[in-house]
Tab-separated table of C-alpha atoms and ligand atoms in Angstrom:
chain	number	residue	atom	x	y	z
A	1262	MET	CA	93.834	132.489	85.312
A	1263	SER	CA	90.194	133.331	85.294
A	1264	THR	CA	88.359	134.770	88.355
A	1265	SER	CA	86.223	131.869	89.389
A	1266	ARG	CA	89.372	129.798	89.250
A	1267	ARG	CA	91.108	132.029	91.676
A	1268	ASN	CA	87.968	131.904	93.913
A	1269	ILE	CA	87.993	128.271	94.092
A	1270	LEU	CA	91.836	127.678	94.513
A	1271	ALA	CA	92.758	130.857	96.174
A	1272	GLY	CA	92.914	131.455	99.822
A	1273	VAL	CA	94.540	128.193	100.930
A	1274	ALA	CA	97.711	128.364	99.269
A	1275	GLY	CA	99.285	129.340	102.655
A	1276	THR	CA	97.708	126.437	104.267
A	1277	VAL	CA	98.649	124.008	101.891
A	1278	ALA	CA	102.460	125.177	101.817
A	1279	ALA	CA	102.287	125.097	105.553
A	1280	THR	CA	100.962	121.580	105.516
A	1281	ALA	CA	103.194	120.459	102.917
A	1282	THR	CA	106.401	121.433	104.352
A	1283	VAL	CA	105.717	121.732	107.981
A	1284	GLY	CA	103.616	118.668	108.482
A	1285	GLY	CA	105.832	116.748	106.073
A	1286	THR	CA	109.213	117.613	107.530
A	1287	ALA	CA	107.983	117.250	111.262
A	1288	HIS	CA	106.277	113.803	110.286
A	1289	ALA	CA	109.426	112.323	108.734
A	1290	ALA	CA	111.830	113.432	111.078
A	1291	ASP	CA	109.707	112.339	114.109
A	1292	ARG	CA	109.656	108.898	112.883
A	1293	THR	CA	113.405	108.851	112.052
A	1294	GLY	CA	114.268	110.394	115.385
A	1295	THR	CA	116.120	113.392	113.681
A	1296	GLY	CA	113.475	115.861	114.706
A	1297	SER	CA	115.450	119.002	115.856
A	1298	ALA	CA	114.919	121.265	112.807
A	1299	ALA	CA	111.235	120.541	112.847
A	1300	THR	CA	110.518	120.901	116.529
A	1301	GLY	CA	109.391	124.716	116.237
A	1302	ALA	CA	107.700	124.837	113.119
A	1303	ALA	CA	106.072	121.486	113.891
A	1304	ASP	CA	103.557	122.962	116.286
A	1305	ALA	CA	101.343	124.150	113.513
A	1306	GLY	CA	100.744	120.592	112.497
A	1307	ARG	CA	100.057	119.093	115.951
A	1308	PRO	CA	97.027	116.965	116.646
A	1309	ALA	CA	93.898	118.724	117.689
A	1310	ALA	CA	92.807	118.347	121.171
A	1311	GLY	CA	91.669	114.840	121.880
A	1312	GLY	CA	93.784	113.441	118.994
A	1313	ARG	CA	93.849	109.798	119.810
A	1314	THR	CA	95.634	106.773	118.913
A	1315	PRO	CA	93.640	104.974	116.098
A	1316	THR	CA	91.875	101.771	117.284
A	1317	LYS	CA	91.024	98.464	115.293
A	1318	GLU	CA	88.285	96.069	115.442
A	1319	PRO	CA	87.582	92.921	113.255
A	1320	PHE	CA	85.978	93.274	109.902
A	1321	GLY	CA	85.320	89.502	108.840
A	1322	LYS	CA	87.820	87.041	107.196
A	1323	LEU	CA	89.302	86.385	103.774
A	1324	PRO	CA	88.205	83.019	102.266
A	1325	ASP	CA	91.422	81.422	103.647
A	1326	GLY	CA	90.685	82.583	107.103
A	1327	THR	CA	93.059	85.723	107.481
A	1328	GLY	CA	91.313	88.127	109.466
A	1329	VAL	CA	90.841	91.907	108.087
A	1330	ASP	CA	90.853	94.756	110.386
A	1331	ARG	CA	89.156	97.616	110.359
A	1332	TRP	CA	90.934	100.966	111.951
A	1333	SER	CA	88.996	104.129	113.355
A	1334	LEU	CA	90.916	107.305	113.468
A	1335	GLU	CA	89.771	110.795	113.748
A	1336	ASN	CA	91.576	114.333	113.736
A	1337	GLY	CA	91.077	117.919	112.907
A	1338	GLY	CA	87.178	117.262	112.066
A	1339	ILE	CA	88.007	114.161	109.781
A	1340	ARG	CA	86.674	110.783	110.815
A	1341	MET	CA	87.996	107.662	108.894
A	1342	LYS	CA	87.786	103.799	108.728
A	1343	VAL	CA	90.493	102.112	106.987
A	1344	LEU	CA	90.526	98.489	106.143
A	1345	SER	CA	93.828	96.302	106.298
A	1346	TYR	CA	92.572	94.590	103.047
A	1347	GLY	CA	93.684	97.020	100.244
A	1348	GLY	CA	94.466	99.888	102.707
A	1349	THR	CA	90.871	100.520	101.765
A	1350	ILE	CA	89.130	103.780	103.052
A	1351	GLN	CA	85.730	102.275	103.905
A	1352	SER	CA	84.361	105.443	105.487
A	1353	LEU	CA	85.315	109.236	105.239
A	1354	GLU	CA	83.158	111.434	107.442
A	1355	ILE	CA	83.348	115.438	107.360
A	1356	PRO	CA	80.987	118.160	108.292
A	1357	ASP	CA	78.738	120.357	106.370
A	1358	ARG	CA	78.478	124.237	106.717
A	1359	PHE	CA	76.354	123.387	109.901
A	1360	GLY	CA	78.507	120.799	111.338
A	1361	ARG	CA	76.595	117.926	110.243
A	1362	TYR	CA	78.689	115.037	109.350
A	1363	ALA	CA	78.124	112.859	106.375
A	1364	ASN	CA	80.295	109.610	105.083
A	1365	VAL	CA	81.442	111.421	101.647
A	1366	SER	CA	83.085	107.970	100.068
A	1367	LEU	CA	81.333	105.180	98.673
A	1368	GLY	CA	82.225	101.705	100.096
A	1369	TYR	CA	80.541	98.517	101.560
A	1370	ASP	CA	79.388	97.325	104.645
A	1371	THR	CA	81.064	93.790	104.748
A	1372	ILE	CA	84.235	92.224	103.490
A	1373	GLU	CA	82.424	89.779	101.275
A	1374	GLU	CA	81.103	92.772	98.975
A	1375	TYR	CA	84.660	94.271	98.848
A	1376	LEU	CA	86.036	90.687	97.891
A	1377	ALA	CA	83.258	90.460	95.248
A	1378	GLY	CA	83.801	94.003	94.051
A	1379	THR	CA	85.734	95.275	90.925
A	1380	THR	CA	85.054	98.937	91.614
A	1381	TYR	CA	87.992	99.477	93.729
A	1382	PHE	CA	86.161	101.697	96.470
A	1383	GLY	CA	88.544	103.628	98.511
A	1384	ALA	CA	91.508	101.291	97.768
A	1385	LEU	CA	95.114	101.735	97.505
A	1386	ILE	CA	96.159	100.974	93.927
A	1387	GLY	CA	99.310	99.574	92.879
A	1388	ARG	CA	101.848	98.350	91.626
A	1389	TYR	CA	100.592	100.304	88.573
A	1390	GLY	CA	97.645	102.549	88.740
A	1391	ASN	CA	95.406	102.696	85.869
A	1392	ARG	CA	96.127	100.946	82.377
A	1393	ILE	CA	98.873	99.080	80.842
A	1394	ALA	CA	98.263	98.503	77.252
A	1395	LYS	CA	97.867	94.721	76.460
A	1396	GLY	CA	99.241	94.150	79.964
A	1397	GLN	CA	102.853	94.586	78.431
A	1398	PHE	CA	105.898	96.483	78.590
A	1399	THR	CA	109.727	96.290	78.064
A	1400	LEU	CA	112.130	97.439	80.054
A	1401	ASP	CA	115.878	97.242	79.657
A	1402	GLY	CA	115.257	95.117	76.979
A	1403	THR	CA	113.142	92.370	78.526
A	1404	THR	CA	109.500	92.322	77.947
A	1405	TYR	CA	106.925	91.526	80.638
A	1406	GLN	CA	103.524	90.215	80.584
A	1407	LEU	CA	100.952	91.379	83.192
A	1408	PRO	CA	97.311	89.752	83.803
A	1409	VAL	CA	94.985	91.329	81.660
A	1410	ASN	CA	91.921	92.305	83.490
A	1411	ASP	CA	90.294	95.095	81.570
A	1412	GLY	CA	89.426	94.134	78.063
A	1413	PRO	CA	92.839	93.848	76.407
A	1414	ASN	CA	94.637	95.547	79.283
A	1415	SER	CA	95.901	95.241	82.603
A	1416	LEU	CA	93.992	97.742	85.132
A	1417	HIS	CA	95.345	98.750	88.562
A	1418	GLY	CA	98.109	96.342	89.151
A	1419	GLY	CA	96.181	93.437	87.739
A	1420	THR	CA	93.897	90.728	88.987
A	1421	GLN	CA	95.186	90.717	92.525
A	1422	GLY	CA	96.702	94.245	92.843
A	1423	PHE	CA	97.579	95.898	96.064
A	1424	ASP	CA	93.811	96.897	96.628
A	1425	LYS	CA	93.371	92.867	97.175
A	1426	ARG	CA	96.431	92.455	99.616
A	1427	ILE	CA	96.635	92.582	103.413
A	1428	TRP	CA	98.745	95.549	104.485
A	1429	ASP	CA	100.796	95.782	107.902
A	1430	ILE	CA	99.308	98.836	109.873
A	1431	THR	CA	100.903	100.661	112.514
A	1432	PRO	CA	99.043	103.447	114.040
A	1433	PHE	CA	100.676	106.762	115.265
A	1434	VAL	CA	100.053	110.088	116.855
A	1435	ASP	CA	102.721	112.676	116.723
A	1436	ARG	CA	103.194	116.409	115.930
A	1437	SER	CA	102.014	115.989	112.145
A	1438	GLY	CA	98.645	114.436	113.237
A	1439	VAL	CA	97.027	110.982	113.941
A	1440	GLY	CA	97.465	108.383	111.281
A	1441	LEU	CA	98.304	104.976	110.003
A	1442	VAL	CA	101.600	103.646	108.460
A	1443	LEU	CA	100.475	100.745	105.971
A	1444	GLU	CA	103.537	98.448	104.672
A	1445	TYR	CA	103.440	95.881	102.172
A	1446	VAL	CA	106.210	93.778	100.197
A	1447	SER	CA	105.235	92.916	96.658
A	1448	ALA	CA	107.427	89.750	95.863
A	1449	ASP	CA	109.524	89.964	92.716
A	1450	GLY	CA	107.302	88.702	89.828
A	1451	GLU	CA	103.963	89.331	91.521
A	1452	MET	CA	101.226	90.189	89.056
A	1453	GLY	CA	104.186	89.900	86.226
A	1454	TYR	CA	106.057	92.907	87.630
A	1455	PRO	CA	109.953	92.554	88.248
A	1456	GLY	CA	111.811	93.309	91.522
A	1457	THR	CA	110.627	92.967	95.175
A	1458	LEU	CA	108.824	96.386	95.646
A	1459	THR	CA	108.874	97.358	99.461
A	1460	VAL	CA	106.197	99.711	100.030
A	1461	ARG	CA	105.394	102.294	102.619
A	1462	VAL	CA	102.028	104.436	102.654
A	1463	THR	CA	101.342	106.779	105.497
A	1464	TYR	CA	97.893	108.216	105.959
A	1465	THR	CA	97.788	111.317	108.369
A	1466	LEU	CA	94.787	113.385	109.549
A	1467	THR	CA	96.187	116.916	110.514
A	1468	ALA	CA	94.706	119.232	112.799
A	1469	ASP	CA	93.654	121.494	109.930
A	1470	ARG	CA	91.310	118.761	108.447
A	1471	THR	CA	93.757	117.559	105.869
A	1472	TRP	CA	94.041	114.017	104.810
A	1473	ARG	CA	97.607	113.443	103.683
A	1474	ILE	CA	99.080	110.387	101.862
A	1475	GLU	CA	102.557	109.817	101.506
A	1476	TYR	CA	103.810	106.969	99.198
A	1477	GLU	CA	106.989	105.529	99.285
A	1478	ALA	CA	108.597	102.459	97.706
A	1479	THR	CA	112.076	100.828	97.131
A	1480	THR	CA	112.896	98.006	94.790
A	1481	ASP	CA	115.827	95.248	94.263
A	1482	LYS	CA	115.413	95.277	90.565
A	1483	PRO	CA	114.415	97.808	87.803
A	1484	THR	CA	110.494	98.119	87.681
A	1485	VAL	CA	107.792	100.491	87.119
A	1486	VAL	CA	105.330	102.105	89.946
A	1487	ASN	CA	102.351	104.199	89.843
A	1488	LEU	CA	100.729	104.258	93.286
A	1489	THR	CA	97.439	106.002	94.016
A	1490	ASN	CA	94.140	106.007	95.995
A	1491	HIS	CA	90.845	105.252	94.560
A	1492	THR	CA	88.333	106.987	96.802
A	1493	TYR	CA	84.960	107.775	95.172
A	1494	PHE	CA	83.847	111.071	96.530
A	1495	ASN	CA	80.287	112.147	96.988
A	1496	LEU	CA	80.441	115.193	99.144
A	1497	ALA	CA	76.619	115.180	99.780
A	1498	GLY	CA	77.058	111.875	101.284
A	1499	GLU	CA	77.238	108.184	99.622
A	1500	GLY	CA	74.160	107.190	98.498
A	1501	SER	CA	72.525	110.574	98.168
A	1502	GLY	CA	72.451	110.773	94.533
A	1503	ASP	CA	74.571	111.575	91.800
A	1504	ILE	CA	77.632	113.909	91.628
A	1505	TYR	CA	76.944	115.922	88.484
A	1506	GLY	CA	76.035	119.216	90.542
A	1507	HIS	CA	79.488	119.279	92.141
A	1508	GLU	CA	81.682	121.949	90.890
A	1509	LEU	CA	85.173	120.767	89.725
A	1510	THR	CA	88.338	122.869	89.096
A	1511	LEU	CA	91.151	121.079	87.515
A	1512	ASP	CA	94.452	122.992	86.881
A	1513	ALA	CA	95.440	121.572	83.735
A	1514	ALA	CA	95.357	122.782	80.088
A	1515	ARG	CA	96.107	119.522	78.675
A	1516	TYR	CA	94.625	115.910	78.977
A	1517	THR	CA	95.501	112.662	77.356
A	1518	PRO	CA	92.825	111.342	74.919
A	1519	ILE	CA	92.180	107.489	74.949
A	1520	ASP	CA	91.382	105.043	72.154
A	1521	ALA	CA	88.635	102.519	72.165
A	1522	THR	CA	90.131	100.455	75.047
A	1523	LEU	CA	90.868	103.510	77.178
A	1524	ILE	CA	94.515	103.524	76.392
A	1525	PRO	CA	96.356	107.033	75.855
A	1526	THR	CA	96.787	107.742	72.174
A	1527	GLY	CA	100.088	109.529	73.346
A	1528	GLU	CA	98.880	113.019	72.452
A	1529	LEU	CA	98.611	115.678	75.072
A	1530	ALA	CA	95.503	117.579	73.815
A	1531	GLN	CA	94.407	121.009	74.772
A	1532	VAL	CA	91.132	121.255	76.964
A	1533	ARG	CA	90.329	124.712	75.425
A	1534	GLY	CA	86.913	124.755	73.685
A	1535	THR	CA	86.068	121.103	74.743
A	1536	PRO	CA	84.032	119.485	77.728
A	1537	PHE	CA	87.394	118.552	79.076
A	1538	ASP	CA	88.125	122.321	80.026
A	1539	PHE	CA	87.885	122.423	84.017
A	1540	ARG	CA	90.139	125.291	84.511
A	1541	ALA	CA	87.507	127.856	85.545
A	1542	GLY	CA	85.366	125.246	87.570
A	1543	LYS	CA	82.209	123.954	86.534
A	1544	PRO	CA	79.398	121.304	87.528
A	1545	VAL	CA	80.634	117.912	86.615
A	1546	GLY	CA	77.369	117.364	84.516
A	1547	ARG	CA	77.343	120.648	82.612
A	1548	ASP	CA	79.132	119.112	79.505
A	1549	ILE	CA	79.085	115.350	80.235
A	1550	ARG	CA	76.221	114.828	77.457
A	1551	THR	CA	77.896	116.611	74.892
A	1552	GLY	CA	78.234	114.712	71.701
A	1553	ASN	CA	81.996	114.167	71.989
A	1554	ASP	CA	83.782	111.116	70.844
A	1555	GLN	CA	86.140	110.967	73.973
A	1556	LEU	CA	83.204	111.227	76.370
A	1557	HIS	CA	81.666	108.475	74.321
A	1558	LYS	CA	84.398	106.036	74.487
A	1559	ALA	CA	84.646	106.358	78.368
A	1560	GLN	CA	80.654	106.902	78.877
A	1561	GLY	CA	81.644	110.169	80.613
A	1562	TYR	CA	84.883	111.326	82.080
A	1563	ASP	CA	87.458	108.687	82.631
A	1564	HIS	CA	90.662	110.282	81.322
A	1565	ASN	CA	93.994	111.613	82.470
A	1566	TRP	CA	94.369	115.436	83.034
A	1567	VAL	CA	97.862	116.682	82.759
A	1568	PHE	CA	98.576	119.628	85.486
A	1569	ASP	CA	100.074	122.712	84.357
A	1570	LYS	CA	102.569	122.375	87.228
A	1571	GLY	CA	104.012	119.110	86.233
A	1572	SER	CA	105.859	116.784	88.807
A	1573	THR	CA	106.879	118.771	92.070
A	1574	ASP	CA	109.200	118.105	95.014
A	1575	GLU	CA	106.470	119.537	97.206
A	1576	PRO	CA	102.460	119.194	96.945
A	1577	LYS	CA	100.931	121.753	95.064
A	1578	LEU	CA	97.176	122.842	94.697
A	1579	VAL	CA	95.861	121.382	91.430
A	1580	ALA	CA	92.076	120.470	91.924
A	1581	ALA	CA	88.959	121.659	93.862
A	1582	LEU	CA	85.702	119.988	94.314
A	1583	ARG	CA	82.590	121.457	95.947
A	1584	ASP	CA	79.121	120.584	96.530
A	1585	PRO	CA	77.091	123.668	96.549
A	1586	GLU	CA	74.114	122.546	98.537
A	1587	SER	CA	76.279	120.982	101.703
A	1588	GLY	CA	78.967	123.385	101.243
A	1589	ARG	CA	81.488	120.600	101.725
A	1590	ALA	CA	84.425	121.155	99.609
A	1591	LEU	CA	87.842	119.671	99.235
A	1592	ARG	CA	91.059	120.953	97.572
A	1593	ILE	CA	93.934	118.527	96.347
A	1594	ALA	CA	97.280	119.414	96.457
A	1595	THR	CA	99.935	116.705	94.954
A	1596	THR	CA	103.526	116.341	93.818
A	1597	GLU	CA	102.072	114.128	90.942
A	1598	PRO	CA	101.874	115.358	87.258
A	1599	GLY	CA	98.392	114.037	86.570
A	1600	VAL	CA	95.027	113.148	87.815
A	1601	GLN	CA	92.602	110.391	86.623
A	1602	PHE	CA	89.166	111.890	86.715
A	1603	TYR	CA	86.584	109.228	86.749
A	1604	SER	CA	82.954	110.249	86.868
A	1605	GLY	CA	81.756	106.667	87.988
A	1606	ASN	CA	80.357	105.764	84.548
A	1607	PHE	CA	80.308	101.940	85.154
A	1608	LEU	CA	78.263	101.944	88.555
A	1609	ASP	CA	75.073	100.442	87.015
A	1610	GLY	CA	72.720	99.855	89.803
A	1611	THR	CA	73.893	96.530	90.925
A	1612	LEU	CA	75.944	97.443	94.160
A	1613	THR	CA	74.426	98.221	97.376
A	1614	GLY	CA	76.544	100.983	99.327
A	1615	THR	CA	77.445	101.232	103.056
A	1616	SER	CA	73.940	102.906	103.985
A	1617	GLY	CA	71.883	100.506	102.173
A	1618	ARG	CA	71.347	102.569	98.951
A	1619	ILE	CA	72.024	101.355	95.367
A	1620	TYR	CA	74.836	103.055	93.473
A	1621	ARG	CA	74.035	104.137	89.744
A	1622	GLN	CA	76.069	105.696	87.171
A	1623	GLY	CA	77.560	109.188	88.391
A	1624	ASP	CA	76.930	108.518	92.230
A	1625	GLY	CA	80.570	109.177	93.168
A	1626	LEU	CA	83.701	110.393	91.321
A	1627	ALA	CA	87.378	109.792	91.800
A	1628	LEU	CA	90.161	111.900	91.567
A	1629	GLU	CA	93.330	109.650	91.294
A	1630	THR	CA	96.502	111.752	91.308
A	1631	GLN	CA	99.017	109.716	89.237
A	1632	HIS	CA	101.605	109.461	86.605
A	1633	PHE	CA	99.687	108.785	83.178
A	1634	PRO	CA	98.381	105.836	82.278
A	1635	ASP	CA	100.252	103.329	79.981
A	1636	SER	CA	103.573	105.283	80.812
A	1637	PRO	CA	105.791	102.297	80.419
A	1638	ASN	CA	104.632	101.999	76.666
A	1639	GLN	CA	104.757	105.814	75.878
A	1640	PRO	CA	108.248	107.329	75.850
A	1641	SER	CA	107.069	110.971	75.579
A	1642	PHE	CA	105.405	110.723	79.049
A	1643	PRO	CA	107.353	111.393	82.391
A	1644	SER	CA	108.923	108.002	83.517
A	1645	THR	CA	107.665	105.575	85.649
A	1646	VAL	CA	110.615	103.375	86.118
A	1647	LEU	CA	112.014	102.798	89.599
A	1648	ARG	CA	115.683	101.498	90.036
A	1649	PRO	CA	117.547	99.934	92.774
A	1650	GLY	CA	119.090	102.627	95.061
A	1651	GLU	CA	116.374	105.011	94.263
A	1652	THR	CA	113.186	105.824	96.353
A	1653	TYR	CA	109.940	106.307	95.030
A	1654	ARG	CA	108.216	109.191	96.931
A	1655	THR	CA	104.971	110.942	96.251
A	1656	THR	CA	102.394	112.931	98.448
A	1657	THR	CA	98.941	114.014	97.948
A	1658	GLU	CA	96.695	115.808	100.197
A	1659	TYR	CA	93.017	116.391	100.755
A	1660	LEU	CA	91.919	119.403	102.269
A	1661	PHE	CA	88.554	119.517	103.414
A	1662	HIS	CA	86.431	122.514	104.370
A	1663	ALA	CA	82.799	123.739	104.464
B	3162	BGC	C1	89.357	103.551	85.722
B	3162	BGC	C2	87.986	103.272	85.129
B	3162	BGC	C3	87.677	102.132	85.967
B	3162	BGC	C4	87.617	102.597	87.573
B	3162	BGC	C5	87.241	101.431	88.316
B	3162	BGC	C6	89.350	103.901	87.053
B	3162	BGC	O1	90.991	104.372	87.512
B	3162	BGC	O2	90.051	104.531	84.799
B	3162	BGC	O3	87.881	102.983	83.849
B	3162	BGC	O4	86.339	101.619	85.855
B	3162	BGC	O5	88.974	102.975	87.872
B	3162	BGC	O6	87.914	100.284	88.162
């Protein structure tokens, strides 16, 4: 491990381990009422003084008249607003090194803009995050056709993915923190996918400035699942300019190169000696203009990195992002084997964000923890198949600091 990577990723390993095991255990135990083993350890994850139950307010209506709620929650120095539409993070405020808050996630001010948008700002993505080639896959001998919505491919669950659904939301305050439980049942055959998928996602803000996302799903027929969150970060504040000066570290020696339609070729290529090497940490913009076929295909970074750690039972630290000017920084711990790092290439100056400023290329970046794109068609990739009787379970944590 290089020195600079050690600097960026080190020092929080203890915190993450504590959050992952203590917070996670206490949280699950609380909700099922079997909390005895968790009680003592759970104190480490209790809400900061003043941790209040999240509140909701109306945020407009869908065309069919269904109301959309906006939930506000706060704990440990994080302020968050979440829409029942798509489980969307509409706003995420964190302090800089002087305690000044800024909204560090791209978003809109009105439901109408979310309905018209194709950028997935802050959204909960499913049933399958990222692309499935030609919207087709074969499972147990049956071929399924999904709606195609990205060139020849199906992207982020199809035309009406989980980002466009209304989620049932239940607030909570417990020893793990302050949060929301989001629930959605995706019908058998919805967007072409087999099996009724019962999904539960928990957003928790912990006392130690961590936003934890726990994803759970069960099915009544074999299906494929790959859930993630599509927040675009700009740690200097949304609308403040581009993210090319943000320093990014990815603990990945390999990535999945893509074809002209952004589908992985199946190869796990070494990052060494390429613009894709973020192991030592570097500004996002340092190599983004290199004459490189892969960067050219995606108009920047829009690839899946393969974490050296693989899939894990507990979240492990794998990535770090820092804005040197404000000092705002985050680290990512996940159970997932990969991440889609997307450098906001297709933002083109046509959208106006939450604070009334126009978003241009590179004004935000997404780090979508996930299984690899097109896994249902790539036998050598880790499987995304979920069968009846199994529970899909993944966790991702964003640890903020300044
Ligand atoms: C995809 C991009 C896409 C973006 C917004 C990312 O996950 O890989 O190609 O433009 O989401 O839809």
